[in-house]
């Protein structure tokens, strides 16, 4: 018998052993070809037509020539079937990129390989990252609120935005524009003003998740302003500076800051004279903030003019304009 004939005979014997009665097969059901894998995964497989214990081995080849071998021994059920899995885990520092997984099934009694499967996958062990988001924590909002999120993730899958753990219209999506997505939240459906929680979930193709929760306050009530100084109807000394104090009330004192108070001097017919310089902005008790400032006397000031106050809170609500006529003796 020639060497070629001998090899053929050995191959036939191996096939006869492997397929005595029912042909043995190995099928990998997960991961599938081209799948993305994260840190925790399973190689799910089915072996059929086996009547002895089998060794299932997975050779995992990664970037840079790194190789990991995982294996396990499995006993078939009464139907000659093994339906099980091997755990395949990657650390957070594992190289990302293309991997090849070669799974083999071997009979323990003869050491004959009865099945091989090769799967190419991409490993991604990093969670998506929030680069920017708006509104920020503790912001005040009203009306239609654009929730804008900038994301860093090369294998982005989808996002989901919820308000108080409840879905809102058009709150999910799968695409980014320049790494950014926007969800519009209509606050008109919420009856009472107050704190609300915005929850944002990001997910990549490897099922890595990142979440961010932001607490905001709905405020739809405009602020009000009262000019408490100078006193109405009291004439000032000639050439004196004008001290100005304005009490601003809002649903929450924290919803007002000095940038929302604009105090200017105008002629009686509305021409601009100058801005009153702010000196302080302090809590005056409860939900009242006191804005204090001073207008320096100059030769250009007429003997009679008016102080005009406009206020806007951090949610964008605008209060009614207030005016006070100032007169020098």
PDB file of C-alpha atoms in Angstrom:
ATOM      1  CA  UNK A   1       0.000   0.000   0.000  1.00  0.00           C
ATOM      2  CA  UNK A   2       1.387   3.385  -0.980  1.00  0.00           C
ATOM      3  CA  UNK A   3       1.722   6.283   1.457  1.00  0.00           C
ATOM      4  CA  UNK A   4      -1.134   8.102  -0.312  1.00  0.00           C
ATOM      5  CA  UNK A   5      -3.385   5.080  -0.009  1.00  0.00           C
ATOM      6  CA  UNK A   6      -2.467   4.749   3.666  1.00  0.00           C
ATOM      7  CA  UNK A   7      -3.406   8.379   4.340  1.00  0.00           C
ATOM      8  CA  UNK A   8      -6.710   7.945   2.563  1.00  0.00           C
ATOM      9  CA  UNK A   9      -7.465   4.844   4.613  1.00  0.00           C
ATOM     10  CA  UNK A  10      -6.680   6.683   7.856  1.00  0.00           C
ATOM     11  CA  UNK A  11      -8.970   9.528   6.811  1.00  0.00           C
ATOM     12  CA  UNK A  12     -11.765   7.087   6.052  1.00  0.00           C
ATOM     13  CA  UNK A  13     -11.301   5.425   9.429  1.00  0.00           C
ATOM     14  CA  UNK A  14     -11.498   8.850  11.113  1.00  0.00           C
ATOM     15  CA  UNK A  15     -14.673   9.679   9.223  1.00  0.00           C
ATOM     16  CA  UNK A  16     -16.159   6.339  10.162  1.00  0.00           C
ATOM     17  CA  UNK A  17     -15.410   6.971  13.819  1.00  0.00           C
ATOM     18  CA  UNK A  18     -16.755  10.543  13.659  1.00  0.00           C
ATOM     19  CA  UNK A  19     -19.882   9.586  11.717  1.00  0.00           C
ATOM     20  CA  UNK A  20     -20.756   6.151  13.077  1.00  0.00           C
ATOM     21  CA  UNK A  21     -24.540   6.090  12.649  1.00  0.00           C
ATOM     22  CA  UNK A  22     -25.193   9.831  12.869  1.00  0.00           C
ATOM     23  CA  UNK A  23     -22.724  12.430  11.598  1.00  0.00           C
ATOM     24  CA  UNK A  24     -21.367  14.678  14.331  1.00  0.00           C
ATOM     25  CA  UNK A  25     -21.644  18.464  13.869  1.00  0.00           C
ATOM     26  CA  UNK A  26     -20.496  21.582  15.684  1.00  0.00           C
ATOM     27  CA  UNK A  27     -22.400  24.826  15.256  1.00  0.00           C
ATOM     28  CA  UNK A  28     -21.530  28.157  16.895  1.00  0.00           C
ATOM     29  CA  UNK A  29     -24.707  30.224  17.347  1.00  0.00           C
ATOM     30  CA  UNK A  30     -23.100  33.233  19.045  1.00  0.00           C
ATOM     31  CA  UNK A  31     -21.235  35.399  18.344  1.00  0.00           C
ATOM     32  CA  UNK A  32     -22.120  35.658  14.696  1.00  0.00           C
ATOM     33  CA  UNK A  33     -19.784  36.689  11.910  1.00  0.00           C
ATOM     34  CA  UNK A  34     -19.005  40.428  12.127  1.00  0.00           C
ATOM     35  CA  UNK A  35     -20.435  40.842  15.619  1.00  0.00           C
ATOM     36  CA  UNK A  36     -19.186  43.364  18.180  1.00  0.00           C
ATOM     37  CA  UNK A  37     -18.055  42.027  21.556  1.00  0.00           C
ATOM     38  CA  UNK A  38     -17.736  43.907  24.833  1.00  0.00           C
ATOM     39  CA  UNK A  39     -16.141  42.886  28.112  1.00  0.00           C
ATOM     40  CA  UNK A  40     -18.486  39.987  28.991  1.00  0.00           C
ATOM     41  CA  UNK A  41     -19.502  37.518  26.276  1.00  0.00           C
ATOM     42  CA  UNK A  42     -20.419  33.909  25.651  1.00  0.00           C
ATOM     43  CA  UNK A  43     -19.451  31.564  22.865  1.00  0.00           C
ATOM     44  CA  UNK A  44     -22.676  29.629  22.450  1.00  0.00           C
ATOM     45  CA  UNK A  45     -22.471  26.351  20.573  1.00  0.00           C
ATOM     46  CA  UNK A  46     -24.394  23.183  19.751  1.00  0.00           C
ATOM     47  CA  UNK A  47     -22.787  19.791  19.148  1.00  0.00           C
ATOM     48  CA  UNK A  48     -25.003  17.033  17.749  1.00  0.00           C
ATOM     49  CA  UNK A  49     -24.578  13.326  17.054  1.00  0.00           C
ATOM     50  CA  UNK A  50     -22.119  12.866  19.929  1.00  0.00           C
ATOM     51  CA  UNK A  51     -22.368   9.979  22.389  1.00  0.00           C
ATOM     52  CA  UNK A  52     -19.214  10.601  24.396  1.00  0.00           C
ATOM     53  CA  UNK A  53     -17.745  13.511  26.336  1.00  0.00           C
ATOM     54  CA  UNK A  54     -16.390  16.236  24.047  1.00  0.00           C
ATOM     55  CA  UNK A  55     -13.784  18.963  24.396  1.00  0.00           C
ATOM     56  CA  UNK A  56     -14.829  22.348  23.052  1.00  0.00           C
ATOM     57  CA  UNK A  57     -11.931  24.705  22.591  1.00  0.00           C
ATOM     58  CA  UNK A  58     -11.857  28.319  21.419  1.00  0.00           C
ATOM     59  CA  UNK A  59      -8.705  29.972  20.152  1.00  0.00           C
ATOM     60  CA  UNK A  60      -9.046  33.753  20.263  1.00  0.00           C
ATOM     61  CA  UNK A  61      -6.528  35.718  18.166  1.00  0.00           C
ATOM     62  CA  UNK A  62      -6.392  39.466  18.623  1.00  0.00           C
ATOM     63  CA  UNK A  63      -4.461  42.504  17.379  1.00  0.00           C
ATOM     64  CA  UNK A  64      -0.693  42.274  17.706  1.00  0.00           C
ATOM     65  CA  UNK A  65      -0.658  38.480  17.650  1.00  0.00           C
ATOM     66  CA  UNK A  66      -2.174  37.986  21.100  1.00  0.00           C
ATOM     67  CA  UNK A  67      -3.736  34.534  21.564  1.00  0.00           C
ATOM     68  CA  UNK A  68      -6.103  33.328  24.279  1.00  0.00           C
ATOM     69  CA  UNK A  69      -7.331  29.754  24.607  1.00  0.00           C
ATOM     70  CA  UNK A  70     -10.459  28.799  26.525  1.00  0.00           C
ATOM     71  CA  UNK A  71     -11.927  25.313  26.717  1.00  0.00           C
ATOM     72  CA  UNK A  72     -14.302  23.017  28.537  1.00  0.00           C
ATOM     73  CA  UNK A  73     -15.405  19.389  28.667  1.00  0.00           C
ATOM     74  CA  UNK A  74     -19.076  18.656  28.035  1.00  0.00           C
ATOM     75  CA  UNK A  75     -21.225  15.547  28.300  1.00  0.00           C
ATOM     76  CA  UNK A  76     -24.036  15.076  25.760  1.00  0.00           C
ATOM     77  CA  UNK A  77     -27.632  14.468  26.782  1.00  0.00           C
ATOM     78  CA  UNK A  78     -29.605  11.334  25.959  1.00  0.00           C
ATOM     79  CA  UNK A  79     -30.210  12.639  22.431  1.00  0.00           C
ATOM     80  CA  UNK A  80     -26.477  12.961  21.750  1.00  0.00           C
ATOM     81  CA  UNK A  81     -26.546  16.736  21.946  1.00  0.00           C
ATOM     82  CA  UNK A  82     -24.489  19.367  23.771  1.00  0.00           C
ATOM     83  CA  UNK A  83     -26.035  22.842  23.982  1.00  0.00           C
ATOM     84  CA  UNK A  84     -23.779  25.041  26.115  1.00  0.00           C
ATOM     85  CA  UNK A  85     -21.329  27.933  26.121  1.00  0.00           C
ATOM     86  CA  UNK A  86     -17.846  29.098  26.965  1.00  0.00           C
ATOM     87  CA  UNK A  87     -17.351  32.396  28.781  1.00  0.00           C
ATOM     88  CA  UNK A  88     -15.275  34.880  26.781  1.00  0.00           C
ATOM     89  CA  UNK A  89     -14.291  37.943  28.766  1.00  0.00           C
ATOM     90  CA  UNK A  90     -12.046  40.886  27.964  1.00  0.00           C
ATOM     91  CA  UNK A  91     -10.535  43.341  30.422  1.00  0.00           C
ATOM     92  CA  UNK A  92     -11.044  47.087  30.050  1.00  0.00           C
ATOM     93  CA  UNK A  93      -7.428  47.340  28.879  1.00  0.00           C
ATOM     94  CA  UNK A  94      -7.734  44.630  26.206  1.00  0.00           C
ATOM     95  CA  UNK A  95      -6.702  45.716  22.684  1.00  0.00           C
ATOM     96  CA  UNK A  96      -9.696  46.754  20.614  1.00  0.00           C
ATOM     97  CA  UNK A  97     -10.206  45.851  16.992  1.00  0.00           C
ATOM     98  CA  UNK A  98     -10.497  42.781  14.782  1.00  0.00           C
ATOM     99  CA  UNK A  99     -10.368  39.308  16.394  1.00  0.00           C
ATOM    100  CA  UNK A 100     -10.613  35.794  14.976  1.00  0.00           C
ATOM    101  CA  UNK A 101     -12.240  33.068  17.043  1.00  0.00           C
ATOM    102  CA  UNK A 102     -11.625  29.444  16.031  1.00  0.00           C
ATOM    103  CA  UNK A 103     -13.859  26.942  17.811  1.00  0.00           C
ATOM    104  CA  UNK A 104     -13.143  23.215  17.595  1.00  0.00           C
ATOM    105  CA  UNK A 105     -14.983  20.165  18.915  1.00  0.00           C
ATOM    106  CA  UNK A 106     -12.986  17.043  19.783  1.00  0.00           C
ATOM    107  CA  UNK A 107     -14.158  13.582  20.888  1.00  0.00           C
ATOM    108  CA  UNK A 108     -12.524  12.768  24.218  1.00  0.00           C
ATOM    109  CA  UNK A 109     -12.332   9.035  23.493  1.00  0.00           C
ATOM    110  CA  UNK A 110     -10.442   9.268  20.194  1.00  0.00           C
ATOM    111  CA  UNK A 111      -9.108  12.871  20.167  1.00  0.00           C
ATOM    112  CA  UNK A 112     -10.671  13.202  16.717  1.00  0.00           C
ATOM    113  CA  UNK A 113     -11.816  16.731  15.778  1.00  0.00           C
ATOM    114  CA  UNK A 114     -15.395  16.489  14.522  1.00  0.00           C
ATOM    115  CA  UNK A 115     -16.144  20.165  13.896  1.00  0.00           C
ATOM    116  CA  UNK A 116     -14.524  23.567  13.405  1.00  0.00           C
ATOM    117  CA  UNK A 117     -16.012  27.036  13.150  1.00  0.00           C
ATOM    118  CA  UNK A 118     -14.245  30.343  12.490  1.00  0.00           C
ATOM    119  CA  UNK A 119     -15.878  33.656  13.442  1.00  0.00           C
ATOM    120  CA  UNK A 120     -14.463  37.139  12.826  1.00  0.00           C
ATOM    121  CA  UNK A 121     -15.558  39.770  15.335  1.00  0.00           C
ATOM    122  CA  UNK A 122     -14.709  43.278  16.544  1.00  0.00           C
ATOM    123  CA  UNK A 123     -13.872  43.817  20.207  1.00  0.00           C
ATOM    124  CA  UNK A 124     -14.923  47.121  21.805  1.00  0.00           C
ATOM    125  CA  UNK A 125     -14.487  47.255  25.576  1.00  0.00           C
ATOM    126  CA  UNK A 126     -14.823  51.015  26.149  1.00  0.00           C
ATOM    127  CA  UNK A 127     -18.104  52.666  27.110  1.00  0.00           C
ATOM    128  CA  UNK A 128     -19.371  55.624  25.069  1.00  0.00           C
ATOM    129  CA  UNK A 129     -18.283  58.960  26.534  1.00  0.00           C
ATOM    130  CA  UNK A 130     -20.318  62.099  27.190  1.00  0.00           C
ATOM    131  CA  UNK A 131     -18.312  65.047  25.894  1.00  0.00           C
ATOM    132  CA  UNK A 132     -20.984  67.729  26.400  1.00  0.00           C
ATOM    133  CA  UNK A 133     -24.639  67.893  27.303  1.00  0.00           C
ATOM    134  CA  UNK A 134     -27.239  70.594  27.705  1.00  0.00           C
ATOM    135  CA  UNK A 135     -29.110  71.525  29.820  1.00  0.00           C
ATOM    136  CA  UNK A 136     -26.561  71.184  32.599  1.00  0.00           C
ATOM    137  CA  UNK A 137     -27.283  70.046  36.130  1.00  0.00           C
ATOM    138  CA  UNK A 138     -29.421  72.458  38.202  1.00  0.00           C
ATOM    139  CA  UNK A 139     -30.451  74.476  35.142  1.00  0.00           C
ATOM    140  CA  UNK A 140     -33.828  76.228  34.914  1.00  0.00           C
ATOM    141  CA  UNK A 141     -35.948  75.489  31.859  1.00  0.00           C
ATOM    142  CA  UNK A 142     -39.323  76.169  30.265  1.00  0.00           C
ATOM    143  CA  UNK A 143     -41.168  75.678  26.967  1.00  0.00           C
ATOM    144  CA  UNK A 144     -39.479  73.455  24.380  1.00  0.00           C
ATOM    145  CA  UNK A 145     -36.167  72.346  25.890  1.00  0.00           C
ATOM    146  CA  UNK A 146     -33.500  71.097  23.440  1.00  0.00           C
ATOM    147  CA  UNK A 147     -31.571  68.266  25.081  1.00  0.00           C
ATOM    148  CA  UNK A 148     -28.255  68.338  23.202  1.00  0.00           C
ATOM    149  CA  UNK A 149     -25.622  65.638  23.746  1.00  0.00           C
ATOM    150  CA  UNK A 150     -22.163  65.342  22.197  1.00  0.00           C
ATOM    151  CA  UNK A 151     -20.771  61.794  22.217  1.00  0.00           C
ATOM    152  CA  UNK A 152     -17.394  60.122  21.676  1.00  0.00           C
ATOM    153  CA  UNK A 153     -17.950  56.601  20.309  1.00  0.00           C
ATOM    154  CA  UNK A 154     -16.690  54.997  17.110  1.00  0.00           C
ATOM    155  CA  UNK A 155     -19.183  52.109  17.151  1.00  0.00           C
ATOM    156  CA  UNK A 156     -22.290  54.016  18.227  1.00  0.00           C
ATOM    157  CA  UNK A 157     -25.543  52.043  18.298  1.00  0.00           C
ATOM    158  CA  UNK A 158     -28.311  54.119  19.897  1.00  0.00           C
ATOM    159  CA  UNK A 159     -29.416  56.626  22.536  1.00  0.00           C
ATOM    160  CA  UNK A 160     -32.447  56.960  24.776  1.00  0.00           C
ATOM    161  CA  UNK A 161     -33.649  59.996  26.722  1.00  0.00           C
ATOM    162  CA  UNK A 162     -36.231  59.805  29.502  1.00  0.00           C
ATOM    163  CA  UNK A 163     -37.856  62.355  31.803  1.00  0.00           C
ATOM    164  CA  UNK A 164     -38.495  61.065  35.321  1.00  0.00           C
ATOM    165  CA  UNK A 165     -37.895  57.515  34.004  1.00  0.00           C
ATOM    166  CA  UNK A 166     -40.636  57.940  31.398  1.00  0.00           C
ATOM    167  CA  UNK A 167     -40.292  58.056  27.614  1.00  0.00           C
ATOM    168  CA  UNK A 168     -41.145  61.215  25.707  1.00  0.00           C
ATOM    169  CA  UNK A 169     -41.901  61.564  21.968  1.00  0.00           C
ATOM    170  CA  UNK A 170     -38.932  60.985  19.632  1.00  0.00           C
ATOM    171  CA  UNK A 171     -36.604  60.150  22.507  1.00  0.00           C
ATOM    172  CA  UNK A 172     -34.571  57.412  20.800  1.00  0.00           C
ATOM    173  CA  UNK A 173     -32.296  57.310  17.787  1.00  0.00           C
ATOM    174  CA  UNK A 174     -29.363  55.585  16.130  1.00  0.00           C
ATOM    175  CA  UNK A 175     -27.539  58.369  14.302  1.00  0.00           C
ATOM    176  CA  UNK A 176     -25.215  61.188  15.303  1.00  0.00           C
ATOM    177  CA  UNK A 177     -24.482  64.397  13.425  1.00  0.00           C
ATOM    178  CA  UNK A 178     -20.876  65.420  14.024  1.00  0.00           C
ATOM    179  CA  UNK A 179     -21.010  63.255  17.145  1.00  0.00           C
ATOM    180  CA  UNK A 180     -24.137  65.037  18.429  1.00  0.00           C
ATOM    181  CA  UNK A 181     -27.845  64.308  18.806  1.00  0.00           C
ATOM    182  CA  UNK A 182     -30.747  66.500  19.946  1.00  0.00           C
ATOM    183  CA  UNK A 183     -34.037  65.546  21.586  1.00  0.00           C
ATOM    184  CA  UNK A 184     -36.728  68.230  21.997  1.00  0.00           C
ATOM    185  CA  UNK A 185     -38.633  68.056  25.279  1.00  0.00           C
ATOM    186  CA  UNK A 186     -41.979  69.865  25.447  1.00  0.00           C
ATOM    187  CA  UNK A 187     -42.495  70.819  29.112  1.00  0.00           C
ATOM    188  CA  UNK A 188     -46.088  71.940  28.553  1.00  0.00           C
ATOM    189  CA  UNK A 189     -47.330  68.464  29.442  1.00  0.00           C
ATOM    190  CA  UNK A 190     -46.007  68.831  33.001  1.00  0.00           C
ATOM    191  CA  UNK A 191     -48.593  70.577  35.156  1.00  0.00           C
ATOM    192  CA  UNK A 192     -46.536  71.803  38.102  1.00  0.00           C
ATOM    193  CA  UNK A 193     -43.240  73.655  38.048  1.00  0.00           C
ATOM    194  CA  UNK A 194     -40.362  72.111  39.973  1.00  0.00           C
ATOM    195  CA  UNK A 195     -37.533  69.611  39.733  1.00  0.00           C
ATOM    196  CA  UNK A 196     -37.384  67.111  36.873  1.00  0.00           C
ATOM    197  CA  UNK A 197     -34.783  64.437  36.091  1.00  0.00           C
ATOM    198  CA  UNK A 198     -33.401  63.970  32.590  1.00  0.00           C
ATOM    199  CA  UNK A 199     -31.831  60.527  32.085  1.00  0.00           C
ATOM    200  CA  UNK A 200     -29.664  59.809  29.048  1.00  0.00           C
ATOM    201  CA  UNK A 201     -28.432  56.359  27.988  1.00  0.00           C
ATOM    202  CA  UNK A 202     -25.798  55.753  25.319  1.00  0.00           C
ATOM    203  CA  UNK A 203     -25.053  52.318  23.882  1.00  0.00           C
ATOM    204  CA  UNK A 204     -22.510  51.018  21.387  1.00  0.00           C
ATOM    205  CA  UNK A 205     -22.593  47.990  19.100  1.00  0.00           C
ATOM    206  CA  UNK A 206     -20.830  45.885  21.746  1.00  0.00           C
ATOM    207  CA  UNK A 207     -23.652  46.689  24.233  1.00  0.00           C
ATOM    208  CA  UNK A 208     -21.393  48.888  26.370  1.00  0.00           C
ATOM    209  CA  UNK A 209     -23.583  51.471  28.098  1.00  0.00           C
ATOM    210  CA  UNK A 210     -23.018  54.911  29.589  1.00  0.00           C
ATOM    211  CA  UNK A 211     -25.659  56.883  31.477  1.00  0.00           C
ATOM    212  CA  UNK A 212     -26.016  60.454  32.684  1.00  0.00           C
ATOM    213  CA  UNK A 213     -28.711  61.988  34.889  1.00  0.00           C
ATOM    214  CA  UNK A 214     -29.361  65.726  35.071  1.00  0.00           C
ATOM    215  CA  UNK A 215     -31.695  67.505  37.488  1.00  0.00           C
ATOM    216  CA  UNK A 216     -33.372  70.631  36.133  1.00  0.00           C
ATOM    217  CA  UNK A 217     -36.150  72.907  37.371  1.00  0.00           C
ATOM    218  CA  UNK A 218     -39.147  73.868  35.282  1.00  0.00           C
ATOM    219  CA  UNK A 219     -40.006  77.532  35.916  1.00  0.00           C
ATOM    220  CA  UNK A 220     -42.738  79.189  33.879  1.00  0.00           C
ATOM    221  CA  UNK A 221     -43.543  82.060  36.276  1.00  0.00           C
ATOM    222  CA  UNK A 222     -41.998  85.422  35.329  1.00  0.00           C
ATOM    223  CA  UNK A 223     -40.115  87.402  37.968  1.00  0.00           C
ATOM    224  CA  UNK A 224     -41.277  90.772  39.279  1.00  0.00           C
ATOM    225  CA  UNK A 225     -39.241  93.860  40.122  1.00  0.00           C
ATOM    226  CA  UNK A 226     -39.817  96.726  42.541  1.00  0.00           C
ATOM    227  CA  UNK A 227     -37.684  99.872  42.592  1.00  0.00           C
ATOM    228  CA  UNK A 228     -37.173 100.634  46.282  1.00  0.00           C
ATOM    229  CA  UNK A 229     -34.521 103.325  45.900  1.00  0.00           C
ATOM    230  CA  UNK A 230     -34.555 106.204  45.129  1.00  0.00           C
ATOM    231  CA  UNK A 231     -37.851 106.933  46.781  1.00  0.00           C
ATOM    232  CA  UNK A 232     -40.647 107.944  44.452  1.00  0.00           C
ATOM    233  CA  UNK A 233     -41.491 111.631  44.588  1.00  0.00           C
ATOM    234  CA  UNK A 234     -38.425 112.610  46.658  1.00  0.00           C
ATOM    235  CA  UNK A 235     -36.192 115.138  44.909  1.00  0.00           C
ATOM    236  CA  UNK A 236     -32.408 114.613  45.080  1.00  0.00           C
ATOM    237  CA  UNK A 237     -29.719 117.094  45.978  1.00  0.00           C
ATOM    238  CA  UNK A 238     -28.259 118.825  42.926  1.00  0.00           C
ATOM    239  CA  UNK A 239     -25.243 117.120  41.360  1.00  0.00           C
ATOM    240  CA  UNK A 240     -25.544 114.088  43.648  1.00  0.00           C
ATOM    241  CA  UNK A 241     -25.024 110.487  42.593  1.00  0.00           C
ATOM    242  CA  UNK A 242     -28.145 108.339  42.393  1.00  0.00           C
ATOM    243  CA  UNK A 243     -28.263 105.193  44.547  1.00  0.00           C
ATOM    244  CA  UNK A 244     -30.545 102.555  43.042  1.00  0.00           C
ATOM    245  CA  UNK A 245     -31.973  99.444  44.725  1.00  0.00           C
ATOM    246  CA  UNK A 246     -34.288  96.947  43.028  1.00  0.00           C
ATOM    247  CA  UNK A 247     -36.003  94.010  44.750  1.00  0.00           C
ATOM    248  CA  UNK A 248     -36.541  91.082  42.398  1.00  0.00           C
ATOM    249  CA  UNK A 249     -38.933  88.291  43.326  1.00  0.00           C
ATOM    250  CA  UNK A 250     -39.175  84.914  41.641  1.00  0.00           C
ATOM    251  CA  UNK A 251     -40.459  81.428  42.451  1.00  0.00           C
ATOM    252  CA  UNK A 252     -36.952  80.574  43.608  1.00  0.00           C
ATOM    253  CA  UNK A 253     -34.270  83.045  44.561  1.00  0.00           C
ATOM    254  CA  UNK A 254     -31.718  80.744  42.941  1.00  0.00           C
ATOM    255  CA  UNK A 255     -33.402  81.270  39.570  1.00  0.00           C
ATOM    256  CA  UNK A 256     -32.239  84.882  39.458  1.00  0.00           C
ATOM    257  CA  UNK A 257     -28.723  86.125  38.992  1.00  0.00           C
ATOM    258  CA  UNK A 258     -27.352  89.607  38.400  1.00  0.00           C
ATOM    259  CA  UNK A 259     -27.068  89.037  34.648  1.00  0.00           C
ATOM    260  CA  UNK A 260     -30.857  88.965  34.470  1.00  0.00           C
ATOM    261  CA  UNK A 261     -31.276  92.486  35.885  1.00  0.00           C
ATOM    262  CA  UNK A 262     -30.804  95.420  33.530  1.00  0.00           C
ATOM    263  CA  UNK A 263     -30.994  98.930  35.011  1.00  0.00           C
ATOM    264  CA  UNK A 264     -30.514 102.006  32.817  1.00  0.00           C
ATOM    265  CA  UNK A 265     -31.214 105.745  32.876  1.00  0.00           C
ATOM    266  CA  UNK A 266     -33.292 107.240  30.072  1.00  0.00           C
ATOM    267  CA  UNK A 267     -34.744 110.628  29.248  1.00  0.00           C
ATOM    268  CA  UNK A 268     -38.447 111.078  29.797  1.00  0.00           C
ATOM    269  CA  UNK A 269     -38.995 110.432  26.075  1.00  0.00           C
ATOM    270  CA  UNK A 270     -36.901 107.207  26.180  1.00  0.00           C
ATOM    271  CA  UNK A 271     -33.463 108.257  24.912  1.00  0.00           C
ATOM    272  CA  UNK A 272     -30.589 106.297  26.470  1.00  0.00           C
ATOM    273  CA  UNK A 273     -28.495 108.170  29.044  1.00  0.00           C
ATOM    274  CA  UNK A 274     -26.371 105.487  30.670  1.00  0.00           C
ATOM    275  CA  UNK A 275     -26.278 102.232  32.570  1.00  0.00           C
ATOM    276  CA  UNK A 276     -26.520 102.077  36.343  1.00  0.00           C
ATOM    277  CA  UNK A 277     -23.391 100.326  37.667  1.00  0.00           C
ATOM    278  CA  UNK A 278     -24.109  97.300  39.860  1.00  0.00           C
ATOM    279  CA  UNK A 279     -22.471  97.188  43.265  1.00  0.00           C
ATOM    280  CA  UNK A 280     -24.124  94.102  44.781  1.00  0.00           C
ATOM    281  CA  UNK A 281     -26.738  91.395  44.302  1.00  0.00           C
ATOM    282  CA  UNK A 282     -27.794  89.765  47.546  1.00  0.00           C
ATOM    283  CA  UNK A 283     -30.581  87.724  49.069  1.00  0.00           C
ATOM    284  CA  UNK A 284     -33.082  90.003  50.811  1.00  0.00           C
ATOM    285  CA  UNK A 285     -35.045  87.203  52.461  1.00  0.00           C
ATOM    286  CA  UNK A 286     -37.170  84.378  51.103  1.00  0.00           C
ATOM    287  CA  UNK A 287     -37.291  84.382  47.325  1.00  0.00           C
ATOM    288  CA  UNK A 288     -36.340  88.073  47.031  1.00  0.00           C
ATOM    289  CA  UNK A 289     -32.998  89.232  45.678  1.00  0.00           C
ATOM    290  CA  UNK A 290     -31.848  92.862  46.017  1.00  0.00           C
ATOM    291  CA  UNK A 291     -29.927  94.463  43.181  1.00  0.00           C
ATOM    292  CA  UNK A 292     -27.978  97.567  44.251  1.00  0.00           C
ATOM    293  CA  UNK A 293     -26.128 100.046  42.091  1.00  0.00           C
ATOM    294  CA  UNK A 294     -25.215 103.664  41.532  1.00  0.00           C
ATOM    295  CA  UNK A 295     -25.561 106.206  38.756  1.00  0.00           C
ATOM    296  CA  UNK A 296     -22.868 108.872  38.839  1.00  0.00           C
ATOM    297  CA  UNK A 297     -23.955 112.443  38.275  1.00  0.00           C
ATOM    298  CA  UNK A 298     -22.571 114.069  35.121  1.00  0.00           C
ATOM    299  CA  UNK A 299     -23.297 117.303  33.351  1.00  0.00           C
ATOM    300  CA  UNK A 300     -25.172 115.351  30.690  1.00  0.00           C
ATOM    301  CA  UNK A 301     -27.823 114.206  33.178  1.00  0.00           C
ATOM    302  CA  UNK A 302     -31.006 116.260  32.795  1.00  0.00           C
ATOM    303  CA  UNK A 303     -32.746 117.640  35.833  1.00  0.00           C
ATOM    304  CA  UNK A 304     -35.479 115.070  35.377  1.00  0.00           C
ATOM    305  CA  UNK A 305     -35.091 111.564  33.889  1.00  0.00           C
ATOM    306  CA  UNK A 306     -36.220 108.032  34.594  1.00  0.00           C
ATOM    307  CA  UNK A 307     -34.716 104.766  35.853  1.00  0.00           C
ATOM    308  CA  UNK A 308     -35.872 101.781  33.746  1.00  0.00           C
ATOM    309  CA  UNK A 309     -35.589  98.185  35.043  1.00  0.00           C
ATOM    310  CA  UNK A 310     -35.970  94.976  33.026  1.00  0.00           C
ATOM    311  CA  UNK A 311     -35.633  91.525  34.622  1.00  0.00           C
ATOM    312  CA  UNK A 312     -35.294  88.046  33.168  1.00  0.00           C
ATOM    313  CA  UNK A 313     -34.845  84.836  35.182  1.00  0.00           C
ATOM    314  CA  UNK A 314     -32.530  81.949  34.317  1.00  0.00           C
ATOM    315  CA  UNK A 315     -35.364  80.045  32.652  1.00  0.00           C
ATOM    316  CA  UNK A 316     -35.891  82.958  30.250  1.00  0.00           C
ATOM    317  CA  UNK A 317     -39.109  84.308  31.793  1.00  0.00           C
ATOM    318  CA  UNK A 318     -39.351  88.090  31.400  1.00  0.00           C
ATOM    319  CA  UNK A 319     -40.897  90.303  34.051  1.00  0.00           C
ATOM    320  CA  UNK A 320     -42.874  93.492  33.489  1.00  0.00           C
ATOM    321  CA  UNK A 321     -40.711  96.565  32.909  1.00  0.00           C
ATOM    322  CA  UNK A 322     -40.543  99.020  35.837  1.00  0.00           C
ATOM    323  CA  UNK A 323     -39.878 102.749  35.662  1.00  0.00           C
ATOM    324  CA  UNK A 324     -39.255 105.478  38.239  1.00  0.00           C
ATOM    325  CA  UNK A 325     -38.910 109.179  37.517  1.00  0.00           C
ATOM    326  CA  UNK A 326     -35.932 110.862  39.215  1.00  0.00           C
ATOM    327  CA  UNK A 327     -35.802 114.628  39.765  1.00  0.00           C
ATOM    328  CA  UNK A 328     -33.086 116.942  41.080  1.00  0.00           C
ATOM    329  CA  UNK A 329     -34.027 119.875  43.263  1.00  0.00           C
TER     330      UNK A 329
END
